[in-house]
CSV table of C-alpha atoms in Angstrom, one decimal:
chain,number,residue,atom,x,y,z
A,1,MET,CA,82.1,100.8,73.5
A,2,LEU,CA,82.9,97.1,73.9
A,3,LYS,CA,86.6,96.1,74.1
A,4,ARG,CA,88.0,93.8,71.4
A,5,THR,CA,91.0,91.4,71.3
A,6,PRO,CA,93.5,91.4,68.4
A,7,LEU,CA,91.7,88.4,67.0
A,8,PHE,CA,88.3,90.2,66.6
A,9,PRO,CA,88.9,90.9,62.9
A,10,VAL,CA,89.0,87.2,62.0
A,11,TYR,CA,86.2,85.9,64.1
A,12,ALA,CA,83.7,86.2,61.3
A,13,GLU,CA,85.8,84.0,59.0
A,14,TYR,CA,85.2,81.1,61.5
A,15,GLY,CA,81.5,81.7,61.9
A,16,ALA,CA,81.7,83.3,65.4
A,17,ARG,CA,78.7,84.5,67.2
A,18,VAL,CA,79.8,87.3,69.5
A,19,ILE,CA,78.4,88.5,72.8
A,20,ASP,CA,79.1,91.1,75.4
A,21,PHE,CA,81.2,89.3,78.0
A,22,GLY,CA,82.1,91.7,80.9
A,23,GLY,CA,82.6,94.6,78.5
A,24,TRP,CA,84.3,92.5,75.8
A,25,GLU,CA,83.0,91.5,72.4
A,26,LEU,CA,83.9,87.8,72.4
A,27,PRO,CA,82.8,84.7,70.6
A,28,VAL,CA,80.3,82.6,72.6
A,29,GLN,CA,80.6,79.9,69.9
A,30,PHE,CA,81.9,79.2,66.4
A,31,THR,CA,80.2,76.0,65.1
A,32,GLY,CA,78.2,75.2,68.3
A,33,ILE,CA,78.9,74.7,72.0
A,34,GLN,CA,78.2,71.0,72.0
A,35,LYS,CA,80.6,70.4,69.0
A,36,GLU,CA,83.3,72.6,70.5
A,37,HIS,CA,83.0,71.0,73.9
A,38,ASP,CA,83.2,67.5,72.4
A,39,ALA,CA,86.3,68.5,70.3
A,40,VAL,CA,88.2,69.6,73.5
A,41,ARG,CA,87.2,66.4,75.3
A,42,GLN,CA,88.2,64.1,72.4
A,43,GLN,CA,90.6,66.0,70.1
A,44,ALA,CA,91.5,69.7,70.7
A,45,GLY,CA,90.0,73.2,70.7
A,46,LEU,CA,91.7,76.6,70.3
A,47,PHE,CA,90.4,79.5,72.5
A,48,ASP,CA,91.1,83.2,72.2
A,49,VAL,CA,91.6,84.3,75.8
A,50,SER,CA,93.4,87.5,75.0
A,51,HIS,CA,90.8,89.4,77.1
A,52,MET,CA,92.5,88.1,80.3
A,53,GLY,CA,94.7,90.5,82.2
A,54,GLU,CA,98.5,90.2,82.7
A,55,VAL,CA,100.4,92.2,85.3
A,56,ARG,CA,104.2,92.2,85.8
A,57,VAL,CA,105.4,92.5,89.4
A,58,THR,CA,109.1,93.3,89.8
A,59,GLY,CA,111.5,94.7,92.4
A,60,GLU,CA,113.3,93.7,95.6
A,61,ASP,CA,110.1,93.4,97.5
A,62,ALA,CA,108.1,91.6,94.9
A,63,LEU,CA,108.0,88.4,96.8
A,64,PRO,CA,106.9,89.8,100.2
A,65,PHE,CA,104.3,91.9,98.3
A,66,LEU,CA,102.9,88.8,96.6
A,67,GLN,CA,102.9,86.9,99.9
A,68,LYS,CA,100.9,89.7,101.4
A,69,ILE,CA,98.2,89.9,98.7
A,70,THR,CA,97.8,86.2,97.7
A,71,THR,CA,96.7,83.1,99.6
A,72,ASN,CA,99.1,80.6,98.2
A,73,ASP,CA,102.8,80.3,99.1
A,74,VAL,CA,104.7,82.2,96.4
A,75,ALA,CA,108.0,81.4,98.1
A,76,LYS,CA,107.6,77.8,97.0
A,77,LEU,CA,107.7,78.7,93.3
A,78,GLU,CA,110.8,77.9,91.2
A,79,ASN,CA,111.8,79.8,88.1
A,80,GLY,CA,109.5,78.6,85.3
A,81,GLN,CA,106.7,77.4,87.7
A,82,CYS,CA,103.3,78.9,88.2
A,83,GLN,CA,100.5,78.5,90.8
A,84,TYR,CA,96.8,79.0,91.2
A,85,SER,CA,96.0,81.5,93.9
A,86,LEU,CA,93.5,84.1,95.2
A,87,MET,CA,93.5,87.7,96.4
A,88,CYS,CA,91.2,88.3,99.3
A,89,TYR,CA,89.7,91.3,101.1
A,90,PRO,CA,90.3,91.6,104.9
A,91,ASP,CA,86.9,89.9,105.5
A,92,GLY,CA,87.9,86.8,103.6
A,93,GLY,CA,85.9,87.6,100.4
A,94,VAL,CA,87.7,87.2,97.1
A,95,VAL,CA,89.0,90.1,95.1
A,96,ASP,CA,90.0,87.7,92.3
A,97,ASP,CA,91.5,84.3,91.5
A,98,LEU,CA,94.6,84.3,89.5
A,99,LEU,CA,97.8,82.6,88.3
A,100,VAL,CA,101.2,83.6,89.6
A,101,TYR,CA,104.1,82.9,87.2
A,102,LYS,CA,107.7,83.1,88.5
A,103,LEU,CA,109.9,84.4,85.7
A,104,SER,CA,113.0,84.8,87.9
A,105,ASP,CA,113.9,86.2,91.3
A,106,ASN,CA,112.0,89.5,91.9
A,107,ASN,CA,110.2,89.1,88.5
A,108,TYR,CA,106.7,87.7,88.3
A,109,MET,CA,103.7,87.8,86.0
A,110,LEU,CA,100.1,87.6,87.3
A,111,VAL,CA,97.2,86.5,85.1
A,112,ILE,CA,93.9,87.9,86.2
A,113,ASN,CA,90.3,87.9,85.1
A,114,ALA,CA,89.3,90.3,82.3
A,115,SER,CA,86.4,91.9,84.1
A,116,ASN,CA,88.5,92.6,87.2
A,117,ILE,CA,91.6,94.1,85.6
A,118,ASP,CA,91.0,97.7,86.7
A,119,LYS,CA,89.8,96.6,90.2
A,120,ASP,CA,92.7,94.2,90.7
A,121,VAL,CA,95.4,96.7,89.6
A,122,ALA,CA,93.9,99.3,91.9
A,123,TRP,CA,93.9,96.8,94.8
A,124,MET,CA,97.6,96.0,94.1
A,125,GLN,CA,98.5,99.7,94.0
A,126,GLN,CA,96.7,100.2,97.3
A,127,ASN,CA,98.6,97.4,99.0
A,128,LEU,CA,102.1,98.0,97.5
A,129,ILE,CA,105.0,97.6,99.8
A,130,GLY,CA,108.6,98.7,99.7
A,131,ARG,CA,110.5,98.4,96.4
A,132,THR,CA,107.8,96.8,94.3
A,133,GLU,CA,106.7,97.9,90.8
A,134,ILE,CA,103.6,96.7,89.0
A,135,SER,CA,103.0,97.1,85.3
A,136,ASN,CA,99.7,96.3,83.6
A,137,ILE,CA,100.8,94.7,80.3
A,138,SER,CA,97.3,93.4,79.4
A,139,ASP,CA,96.8,95.7,76.3
A,140,GLU,CA,99.9,94.5,74.5
A,141,THR,CA,99.6,90.8,75.4
A,142,ALA,CA,97.5,88.3,73.5
A,143,MET,CA,96.8,84.8,74.8
A,144,LEU,CA,95.7,81.7,73.0
A,145,ALA,CA,94.7,78.4,74.8
A,146,LEU,CA,95.2,75.1,73.0
A,147,GLN,CA,93.3,72.5,74.9
A,148,GLY,CA,92.5,68.8,74.6
A,149,PRO,CA,94.2,65.3,74.3
A,150,HIS,CA,95.8,66.2,71.0
A,151,ALA,CA,97.1,69.6,72.1
A,152,GLU,CA,100.7,68.4,72.6
A,153,ARG,CA,100.8,66.6,69.2
A,154,ILE,CA,99.5,69.7,67.4
A,155,LEU,CA,101.8,72.2,69.1
A,156,ALA,CA,104.9,69.9,68.5
A,157,LYS,CA,104.5,70.5,64.8
A,158,LEU,CA,105.2,74.2,65.3
A,159,THR,CA,107.9,74.3,67.9
A,160,ASP,CA,111.2,72.6,68.8
A,161,ALA,CA,110.7,73.5,72.5
A,162,PRO,CA,110.7,70.5,74.8
A,163,ILE,CA,106.9,70.5,75.4
A,164,GLN,CA,106.7,66.7,75.8
A,165,THR,CA,108.6,67.0,79.1
A,166,LEU,CA,106.9,70.2,80.3
A,167,LYS,CA,105.0,69.4,83.4
A,168,THR,CA,101.7,70.8,84.5
A,169,PHE,CA,101.9,74.3,86.0
A,170,ARG,CA,105.4,74.9,84.4
A,171,PHE,CA,106.2,77.2,81.6
A,172,LEU,CA,109.0,78.2,79.1
A,173,THR,CA,109.9,81.7,78.1
A,174,ASP,CA,111.2,82.9,74.7
A,175,VAL,CA,109.9,79.9,72.9
A,176,LYS,CA,109.5,80.1,69.1
A,177,VAL,CA,106.2,78.8,67.9
A,178,ALA,CA,106.0,78.9,64.1
A,179,GLY,CA,108.7,81.6,64.4
A,180,ILE,CA,106.6,83.7,66.8
A,181,ASN,CA,108.1,84.5,70.2
A,182,ALA,CA,105.9,83.2,73.1
A,183,LEU,CA,105.7,82.4,76.8
A,184,LEU,CA,104.3,78.9,76.8
A,185,SER,CA,102.7,77.3,79.8
A,186,ARG,CA,100.8,74.1,80.6
A,187,THR,CA,97.9,74.8,83.0
A,188,GLY,CA,94.4,74.6,81.3
A,189,TYR,CA,90.9,75.6,82.4
A,190,THR,CA,89.0,72.8,80.8
A,191,GLY,CA,89.9,69.6,82.7
A,192,GLU,CA,92.0,68.5,79.8
A,193,ASP,CA,95.7,68.7,79.0
A,194,GLY,CA,96.6,72.0,77.3
A,195,PHE,CA,98.9,74.9,76.7
A,196,GLU,CA,98.6,78.7,76.9
A,197,LEU,CA,100.6,80.9,74.5
A,198,TYR,CA,101.3,84.5,75.6
A,199,ILE,CA,102.4,86.5,72.6
A,200,ASP,CA,102.5,90.1,71.3
A,201,GLY,CA,99.1,91.2,70.2
A,202,HIS,CA,100.4,91.9,66.7
A,203,ASP,CA,101.2,88.2,66.2
A,204,ALA,CA,97.8,86.8,67.4
A,205,VAL,CA,96.0,86.5,64.0
A,206,GLN,CA,99.0,84.8,62.4
A,207,LEU,CA,99.5,82.3,65.2
A,208,TRP,CA,95.7,81.5,65.4
A,209,LYS,CA,95.6,80.6,61.7
A,210,LEU,CA,98.9,78.6,61.9
A,211,LEU,CA,97.7,76.6,64.9
A,212,LEU,CA,94.3,75.8,63.3
A,213,GLU,CA,96.1,74.7,60.1
A,214,ALA,CA,98.5,72.5,62.0
A,215,GLY,CA,95.7,70.9,64.0
A,216,GLN,CA,93.3,70.2,61.1
A,217,GLU,CA,94.4,66.5,60.9
A,218,GLN,CA,93.8,66.1,64.6
A,219,GLY,CA,90.3,67.6,64.6
A,220,LEU,CA,91.3,71.0,66.1
A,221,VAL,CA,88.4,73.5,66.1
A,222,PRO,CA,88.1,77.2,67.2
A,223,ALA,CA,86.1,77.2,70.5
A,224,GLY,CA,84.2,80.0,72.2
A,225,LEU,CA,83.2,81.1,75.7
A,226,GLY,CA,80.2,78.7,75.8
A,227,ALA,CA,82.3,75.6,75.6
A,228,ARG,CA,85.0,77.1,77.9
A,229,ASP,CA,82.3,77.5,80.5
A,230,THR,CA,80.8,74.0,80.2
A,231,LEU,CA,84.3,72.4,80.2
A,232,ARG,CA,85.5,74.2,83.3
A,233,PHE,CA,82.2,73.6,85.0
A,234,GLU,CA,82.3,69.8,84.5
A,235,ALA,CA,85.9,69.9,85.9
A,236,ARG,CA,84.6,72.0,88.9
A,237,LEU,CA,87.0,74.9,88.1
A,238,PRO,CA,85.6,78.1,89.6
A,239,LEU,CA,84.4,81.1,87.6
A,240,TYR,CA,84.8,84.5,89.3
A,241,GLY,CA,81.4,86.2,89.7
A,242,GLN,CA,79.8,82.8,90.2
A,243,GLU,CA,81.7,80.4,92.4
A,244,LEU,CA,83.9,83.2,93.8
A,245,THR,CA,82.8,86.7,94.7
A,246,GLN,CA,83.6,89.4,97.3
A,247,ASP,CA,81.0,87.6,99.4
A,248,ILE,CA,82.3,84.1,99.0
A,249,SER,CA,85.5,83.0,100.8
A,250,PRO,CA,88.0,80.5,99.3
A,251,LEU,CA,87.1,77.9,101.9
A,252,GLU,CA,83.4,78.1,101.1
A,253,ALA,CA,84.3,77.6,97.5
A,254,GLY,CA,86.2,74.4,98.4
A,255,LEU,CA,89.6,75.9,97.6
A,256,THR,CA,91.3,75.2,100.9
A,257,TYR,CA,94.3,73.6,99.1
A,258,PHE,CA,95.3,77.0,97.7
A,259,VAL,CA,95.2,78.8,101.0
A,260,LYS,CA,98.5,78.4,102.9
A,261,LEU,CA,97.8,79.6,106.5
A,262,ASP,CA,101.2,78.5,107.6
A,263,LYS,CA,103.1,80.8,105.2
A,264,GLY,CA,102.7,83.9,107.4
A,265,ASP,CA,100.3,86.9,107.3
A,266,PHE,CA,98.3,87.8,104.3
A,267,ILE,CA,95.2,89.9,103.7
A,268,GLY,CA,92.2,88.0,104.9
A,269,ARG,CA,94.2,85.4,106.8
A,270,ASP,CA,92.6,85.9,110.2
A,271,VAL,CA,89.0,85.5,109.0
A,272,ILE,CA,89.9,82.5,106.8
A,273,ALA,CA,91.8,80.9,109.7
A,274,GLY,CA,88.6,81.2,111.7
A,275,HIS,CA,86.7,79.5,109.0
A,276,LYS,CA,89.3,76.7,109.0
A,277,ALA,CA,89.0,76.3,112.7
A,278,ASN,CA,85.3,76.5,113.1
A,279,GLY,CA,84.0,75.4,109.7
A,280,THR,CA,82.3,77.5,107.1
A,281,PRO,CA,78.5,78.3,107.4
A,282,ARG,CA,78.1,77.6,103.6
A,283,LYS,CA,79.7,75.1,101.2
A,284,LEU,CA,79.9,74.8,97.5
A,285,VAL,CA,78.5,71.4,96.4
A,286,GLY,CA,77.6,69.5,93.3
A,287,ILE,CA,73.9,68.8,92.7
A,288,GLU,CA,72.2,66.5,90.2
A,289,MET,CA,68.5,66.8,89.4
A,290,ILE,CA,66.3,63.9,90.3
A,291,GLU,CA,63.3,65.3,88.7
A,292,ARG,CA,63.1,67.0,85.3
A,293,GLY,CA,64.6,70.4,85.0
A,294,ILE,CA,67.9,72.2,84.6
A,295,PRO,CA,69.5,74.2,87.5
A,296,ARG,CA,70.6,77.6,86.3
A,297,PRO,CA,72.7,80.3,88.0
A,298,HIS,CA,70.9,82.1,90.8
A,299,TYR,CA,68.1,79.6,91.1
A,300,LYS,CA,67.2,79.3,94.8
A,301,VAL,CA,67.8,76.0,96.6
A,302,PHE,CA,65.6,74.8,99.5
A,303,SER,CA,65.6,72.0,102.0
A,304,THR,CA,63.0,69.3,101.5
A,305,GLU,CA,61.1,71.0,104.4
A,306,GLY,CA,61.0,74.2,102.3
A,307,ALA,CA,63.6,76.3,104.1
A,308,PRO,CA,65.8,78.5,101.8
A,309,ILE,CA,69.4,77.1,102.1
A,310,GLY,CA,71.3,78.7,99.2
A,311,GLU,CA,71.5,79.1,95.4
A,312,VAL,CA,72.9,77.6,92.3
A,313,THR,CA,76.2,79.3,91.1
A,314,THR,CA,76.5,77.4,87.8
A,315,GLY,CA,74.2,74.8,86.2
A,316,THR,CA,73.4,73.2,82.9
A,317,GLN,CA,72.9,69.9,81.1
A,318,SER,CA,76.4,68.4,81.1
A,319,PRO,CA,77.4,68.1,77.4
A,320,THR,CA,79.6,65.1,78.3
A,321,PHE,CA,77.1,63.1,80.3
A,322,LYS,CA,73.7,64.6,79.4
A,323,THR,CA,72.8,64.9,83.1
A,324,ASN,CA,71.2,68.0,84.6
A,325,VAL,CA,73.8,69.2,87.1
A,326,GLY,CA,74.9,72.3,89.0
A,327,LEU,CA,77.2,73.8,91.6
A,328,ALA,CA,75.3,75.4,94.5
A,329,LEU,CA,76.4,77.4,97.5
A,330,ILE,CA,74.3,76.1,100.3
A,331,ASP,CA,74.2,75.8,104.1
A,332,SER,CA,76.8,73.4,105.3
A,333,ALA,CA,74.2,71.4,107.2
A,334,TYR,CA,72.8,70.1,103.9
A,335,SER,CA,76.2,69.4,102.2
A,336,ALA,CA,76.6,65.7,102.8
A,337,LEU,CA,76.6,63.5,99.7
A,338,GLY,CA,73.2,62.1,98.9
A,339,THR,CA,71.2,64.8,100.7
A,340,GLU,CA,68.0,65.6,98.9
A,341,VAL,CA,67.3,69.3,98.2
A,342,ASN,CA,64.8,71.2,96.1
A,343,VAL,CA,65.7,73.7,93.3
A,344,GLU,CA,63.2,76.4,92.4
A,345,ILE,CA,62.7,76.2,88.7
A,346,ARG,CA,60.1,78.6,87.2
A,347,GLY,CA,58.2,78.8,90.5
A,348,ALA,CA,58.1,75.0,91.1
A,349,GLN,CA,60.2,73.0,93.7
A,350,VAL,CA,62.1,70.4,91.8
A,351,LYS,CA,64.0,67.5,93.5
A,352,ALA,CA,67.7,67.2,93.4
A,353,LYS,CA,70.5,65.6,95.4
A,354,VAL,CA,74.0,66.5,96.5
A,355,VAL,CA,76.6,64.6,94.5
A,356,ALA,CA,80.4,64.3,94.3
A,357,THR,CA,82.5,66.6,92.2
A,358,PRO,CA,84.2,67.1,89.8
A,359,PHE,CA,81.6,65.8,87.4
A,360,TYR,CA,84.4,65.1,84.9
A,361,LYS,CA,87.9,63.9,85.5
A,362,ARG,CA,90.4,63.2,82.8
A,363,LYS,CA,91.9,59.7,82.7
A,364,PRO,CA,95.6,59.7,83.4
């Protein structure tokens, strides 16, 4: 039986085409991936991301616990600030990537990937220290993501909260949005400006409809997983299960900035420190096709001499630029910009080259 978010009953009203996504019945698109992608880049899109997991971490030892299980430095967070981080296994592979929200001293919320909720909670339980309590609040929490250049203007119609001055990776608690209580953050997973609204599941349908109504004039559209994936891909934001897995370390994925080796010990630190000192054997790079063909996940990548050097993690025709591009985890020796490689597409070796990422960067 597939799981459903509180918004499932209204998907059909908006023309949703639903798929099985990691055990969840979720909309891959409403009016079309290209249209939804363009709306987020140029106006705004509204995503149901209620399948994501939320875990409260509280208690006197909450901070040392989070320092032990995550790679970023939680001690640097102020109240009302969040950070991107990763949980790693002792061998440096990734348990999950996540966001850490500091609500107050000894009081945090973690946002984790939907398909990893049970695994992540079990990992946290296994590594609990001292006076720390964890509480999985995923089932009662809904989450809407309003993304795009007009997101702030649309949201301002429904709240008196000071969102104009809310900086990126900051959040406000107990905000009223159209009278509905929300935790409101400004992070985004699309490469655009945007907000996340964490609300009680019972309020999800009402807020979804009110936001779409408020944003009609600005071109707001409901958006599905398809556009979410192409948007995050163009911005080079990783997807767990593709750019990150238990076999791929944060440094191989190019996420060195979110690994603070100087903060003290954490799970996986020794192996990751070795990678930092000696270099990683593999590297995640951008590739662009020279010859005709689209690189798809798991397509094999070869050197021009025919040696296997890795595989594509994500690839598509960029909806923004119409170029055939991908992210590929390949041997570091072939990772220099401009290096030519071959991608195996339907049994044929097709020419590509290593290019700079992100493919898309929002103008300030």
